[in-house]
């Protein structure tokens, strides 16, 4: 499936994508969270949101925060789809690291045409997720059964990693750590211990790895029913 959206300035694409991903991660969509995610000032966010309201891409409600309109949702899905397809191509075909692919895809997402998008889908055999397990909009993605947070799995239980949410992709050093430790979608492990501070120690690829509370509360895994 290819989304068709009107041509917009890259900044509109970036903000629409960010709002989409904040909603996807269950993070409250307010100007402060957008500023944090994009590493820009709050006045800059305020000005951009004003422009996006005028362009009918978002609506702002004092109680519910910022939300995409129908046009904004189509734009966001288009950008997110192309970003995640690009990440898959860059890792699977060009063998770039997670971190390299994430940053490079941030450039590609603004210039991929519908024809190139269709070619990526064909070459990659119509993938349903990015390398981190996040669903590609418009694909045949199905949410895994028995999904839960890594932090909620009891010691001694086995798990399979399903998804590294976008929120962790923007945490400095997290992608490098997760990839180097083998904490990747499709990999299985066992919970060894859970410390009082929330650190979860897991056994994966034959090695013990400590996962901080912030990450353990966000990494999604599946367990036996």
Short mmCIF file of C-alpha atoms in Angstrom, two decimals:
data_model
loop_
_atom_site.label_atom_id
_atom_site.label_comp_id
_atom_site.label_asym_id
_atom_site.label_seq_id
_atom_site.Cartn_x
_atom_site.Cartn_y
_atom_site.Cartn_z
CA UNK A 1 0.00 0.00 0.00
CA UNK A 2 1.34 3.43 -0.95
CA UNK A 3 -0.01 6.54 0.75
CA UNK A 4 -0.59 9.54 -1.46
CA UNK A 5 -0.16 12.90 0.24
CA UNK A 6 0.22 16.44 -1.00
CA UNK A 7 3.67 18.01 -1.21
CA UNK A 8 4.68 19.64 2.06
CA UNK A 9 7.74 21.36 3.43
CA UNK A 10 10.13 18.88 5.16
CA UNK A 11 9.47 20.61 8.50
CA UNK A 12 5.77 19.78 8.23
CA UNK A 13 6.73 16.18 7.46
CA UNK A 14 9.10 16.05 10.44
CA UNK A 15 6.52 17.37 12.89
CA UNK A 16 3.73 15.16 11.55
CA UNK A 17 6.02 12.14 11.88
CA UNK A 18 6.96 13.11 15.43
CA UNK A 19 3.33 13.48 16.51
CA UNK A 20 2.49 10.10 14.95
CA UNK A 21 5.37 8.41 16.79
CA UNK A 22 4.57 10.04 20.14
CA UNK A 23 1.02 8.70 19.88
CA UNK A 24 2.37 5.30 18.84
CA UNK A 25 4.62 5.24 21.94
CA UNK A 26 1.81 6.33 24.24
CA UNK A 27 3.47 9.66 25.04
CA UNK A 28 1.33 12.74 25.69
CA UNK A 29 1.45 14.97 22.61
CA UNK A 30 2.17 18.44 23.94
CA UNK A 31 4.60 21.06 22.71
CA UNK A 32 7.18 20.19 25.37
CA UNK A 33 7.35 16.55 24.23
CA UNK A 34 7.71 17.58 20.59
CA UNK A 35 10.50 19.99 21.54
CA UNK A 36 12.29 17.23 23.45
CA UNK A 37 11.98 14.72 20.60
CA UNK A 38 13.17 17.15 17.91
CA UNK A 39 15.69 18.95 20.13
CA UNK A 40 14.32 22.37 19.28
CA UNK A 41 13.07 25.28 21.39
CA UNK A 42 9.49 25.46 22.62
CA UNK A 43 8.90 28.81 20.86
CA UNK A 44 9.97 27.15 17.60
CA UNK A 45 7.49 24.34 18.21
CA UNK A 46 4.74 26.82 19.04
CA UNK A 47 5.31 28.68 15.76
CA UNK A 48 5.37 25.49 13.72
CA UNK A 49 2.20 24.15 15.33
CA UNK A 50 0.48 27.44 14.50
CA UNK A 51 1.48 26.98 10.84
CA UNK A 52 0.33 23.36 10.85
CA UNK A 53 -3.07 24.35 12.24
CA UNK A 54 -3.40 26.85 9.40
CA UNK A 55 -2.45 24.11 6.92
CA UNK A 56 -5.10 21.77 8.40
CA UNK A 57 -2.51 19.23 9.52
CA UNK A 58 -3.16 19.37 13.26
CA UNK A 59 -5.74 20.50 15.77
CA UNK A 60 -4.96 21.73 19.28
CA UNK A 61 -7.17 21.12 22.29
CA UNK A 62 -6.41 22.43 25.77
CA UNK A 63 -7.57 19.16 27.32
CA UNK A 64 -6.39 16.51 24.86
CA UNK A 65 -3.29 18.17 23.40
CA UNK A 66 -2.17 18.14 19.77
CA UNK A 67 -3.68 15.71 17.28
CA UNK A 68 -3.25 15.08 13.57
CA UNK A 69 -6.11 15.86 11.24
CA UNK A 70 -7.05 13.42 8.47
CA UNK A 71 -4.60 15.18 6.13
CA UNK A 72 -1.94 15.24 8.81
CA UNK A 73 -2.37 11.53 9.49
CA UNK A 74 -1.91 10.68 5.81
CA UNK A 75 1.23 12.82 5.66
CA UNK A 76 2.61 11.24 8.84
CA UNK A 77 1.92 7.70 7.65
CA UNK A 78 3.61 8.44 4.35
CA UNK A 79 6.77 9.74 6.03
CA UNK A 80 6.89 7.02 8.69
CA UNK A 81 6.35 4.31 6.06
CA UNK A 82 9.22 5.60 3.92
CA UNK A 83 11.51 6.06 6.93
CA UNK A 84 10.98 2.50 8.09
CA UNK A 85 11.32 1.04 4.61
CA UNK A 86 14.57 2.98 4.23
CA UNK A 87 15.84 1.67 7.57
CA UNK A 88 15.06 -1.88 6.47
CA UNK A 89 16.89 -1.39 3.16
CA UNK A 90 19.89 0.25 4.81
CA UNK A 91 20.30 -2.53 7.37
CA UNK A 92 19.23 -5.59 5.37
CA UNK A 93 20.76 -4.72 2.00
CA UNK A 94 23.53 -2.21 2.72
CA UNK A 95 24.48 -3.68 6.11
CA UNK A 96 24.52 -0.38 7.99
CA UNK A 97 24.28 -0.37 11.77
CA UNK A 98 21.00 0.50 13.47
CA UNK A 99 22.29 3.96 14.40
CA UNK A 100 23.63 4.72 10.92
CA UNK A 101 20.41 3.54 9.29
CA UNK A 102 18.23 5.55 11.67
CA UNK A 103 20.03 8.82 10.90
CA UNK A 104 20.31 8.15 7.17
CA UNK A 105 16.64 7.20 6.88
CA UNK A 106 15.81 10.56 8.45
CA UNK A 107 17.18 12.12 5.25
CA UNK A 108 15.75 9.57 2.82
CA UNK A 109 12.19 9.85 4.12
CA UNK A 110 11.83 13.33 2.59
CA UNK A 111 12.97 12.42 -0.93
CA UNK A 112 11.68 8.89 -1.60
CA UNK A 113 9.20 8.99 -4.49
CA UNK A 114 6.23 6.62 -4.86
CA UNK A 115 8.15 4.74 -7.57
CA UNK A 116 11.19 4.25 -5.33
CA UNK A 117 8.93 3.29 -2.43
CA UNK A 118 7.31 0.59 -4.57
CA UNK A 119 10.75 -0.66 -5.59
CA UNK A 120 11.85 -0.88 -1.95
CA UNK A 121 8.76 -2.89 -1.11
CA UNK A 122 9.50 -5.27 -3.97
CA UNK A 123 13.20 -5.69 -3.16
CA UNK A 124 12.51 -6.17 0.55
CA UNK A 125 9.61 -8.57 -0.08
CA UNK A 126 7.00 -6.28 1.46
CA UNK A 127 8.28 -6.12 5.08
CA UNK A 128 5.87 -5.42 7.93
CA UNK A 129 8.29 -3.79 10.39
CA UNK A 130 11.43 -1.68 10.52
CA UNK A 131 14.60 -3.33 11.93
CA UNK A 132 13.48 -2.35 15.43
CA UNK A 133 10.12 -4.10 15.11
CA UNK A 134 7.97 -0.98 14.68
CA UNK A 135 5.10 -1.51 12.22
CA UNK A 136 5.34 -0.10 8.71
CA UNK A 137 2.11 1.79 7.96
CA UNK A 138 0.19 0.21 5.11
CA UNK A 139 1.81 -3.20 5.54
CA UNK A 140 0.20 -6.44 6.69
CA UNK A 141 1.60 -6.00 10.21
CA UNK A 142 -0.16 -7.98 12.93
CA UNK A 143 0.38 -7.23 16.61
CA UNK A 144 2.10 -10.15 18.34
CA UNK A 145 0.13 -12.16 20.87
CA UNK A 146 1.01 -12.10 24.57
CA UNK A 147 2.98 -8.87 24.17
CA UNK A 148 4.14 -7.08 27.30
CA UNK A 149 6.93 -4.89 28.60
CA UNK A 150 10.26 -6.52 29.34
CA UNK A 151 10.01 -5.07 32.86
CA UNK A 152 6.82 -7.08 33.48
CA UNK A 153 8.35 -10.50 32.81
CA UNK A 154 9.17 -12.52 35.92
CA UNK A 155 12.65 -13.89 36.65
CA UNK A 156 13.14 -17.33 35.15
CA UNK A 157 10.71 -16.72 32.31
CA UNK A 158 11.68 -16.80 28.66
CA UNK A 159 10.78 -14.05 26.22
CA UNK A 160 11.18 -13.03 22.59
CA UNK A 161 11.90 -9.40 21.73
CA UNK A 162 9.23 -7.93 19.48
CA UNK A 163 9.71 -4.20 19.35
CA UNK A 164 12.07 -1.36 20.28
CA UNK A 165 9.84 1.74 20.34
CA UNK A 166 10.82 4.99 18.69
CA UNK A 167 11.22 6.61 22.10
CA UNK A 168 14.36 4.53 22.70
CA UNK A 169 15.76 5.34 19.25
CA UNK A 170 16.11 8.94 20.36
CA UNK A 171 17.87 8.10 23.63
CA UNK A 172 21.63 8.74 23.20
CA UNK A 173 23.56 5.50 22.88
CA UNK A 174 20.54 3.21 23.16
CA UNK A 175 20.52 1.87 19.61
CA UNK A 176 24.24 1.09 19.80
CA UNK A 177 23.80 -0.66 23.15
CA UNK A 178 20.77 -2.71 22.10
CA UNK A 179 22.30 -3.85 18.81
CA UNK A 180 25.67 -4.69 20.38
CA UNK A 181 23.96 -6.62 23.18
CA UNK A 182 21.79 -8.65 20.79
CA UNK A 183 18.59 -7.13 22.15
CA UNK A 184 16.92 -7.19 18.75
CA UNK A 185 13.49 -8.27 17.47
CA UNK A 186 13.28 -12.01 16.97
CA UNK A 187 15.95 -12.80 19.58
CA UNK A 188 14.99 -14.93 22.58
CA UNK A 189 16.26 -14.65 26.14
CA UNK A 190 15.54 -15.37 29.78
CA UNK A 191 15.00 -12.99 32.68
CA UNK A 192 17.70 -13.56 35.30
CA UNK A 193 16.98 -10.92 37.93
CA UNK A 194 15.07 -7.70 38.53
CA UNK A 195 16.77 -5.19 40.83
CA UNK A 196 15.00 -2.74 43.18
CA UNK A 197 16.06 0.15 40.93
CA UNK A 198 14.23 -1.46 37.99
CA UNK A 199 17.31 -2.80 36.22
CA UNK A 200 16.47 -6.09 34.52
CA UNK A 201 19.28 -8.55 33.89
CA UNK A 202 18.64 -10.91 31.01
CA UNK A 203 20.48 -13.81 29.44
CA UNK A 204 20.69 -13.41 25.69
CA UNK A 205 23.11 -15.00 23.25
CA UNK A 206 24.72 -16.74 26.22
CA UNK A 207 25.65 -13.49 27.96
CA UNK A 208 24.15 -11.60 30.89
CA UNK A 209 23.01 -8.09 29.96
CA UNK A 210 21.69 -5.43 32.31
CA UNK A 211 18.83 -3.36 30.91
CA UNK A 212 18.05 -0.10 32.70
CA UNK A 213 14.57 0.61 34.02
CA UNK A 214 13.79 3.23 31.36
CA UNK A 215 14.47 0.75 28.54
CA UNK A 216 13.00 -2.30 30.28
CA UNK A 217 9.73 -0.44 30.71
CA UNK A 218 9.55 0.27 26.96
CA UNK A 219 10.97 -2.76 25.15
CA UNK A 220 8.07 -4.97 24.06
CA UNK A 221 8.43 -8.73 24.20
CA UNK A 222 6.22 -11.78 23.86
CA UNK A 223 6.07 -14.70 26.26
CA UNK A 224 4.51 -18.14 26.26
CA UNK A 225 0.79 -18.06 26.93
#
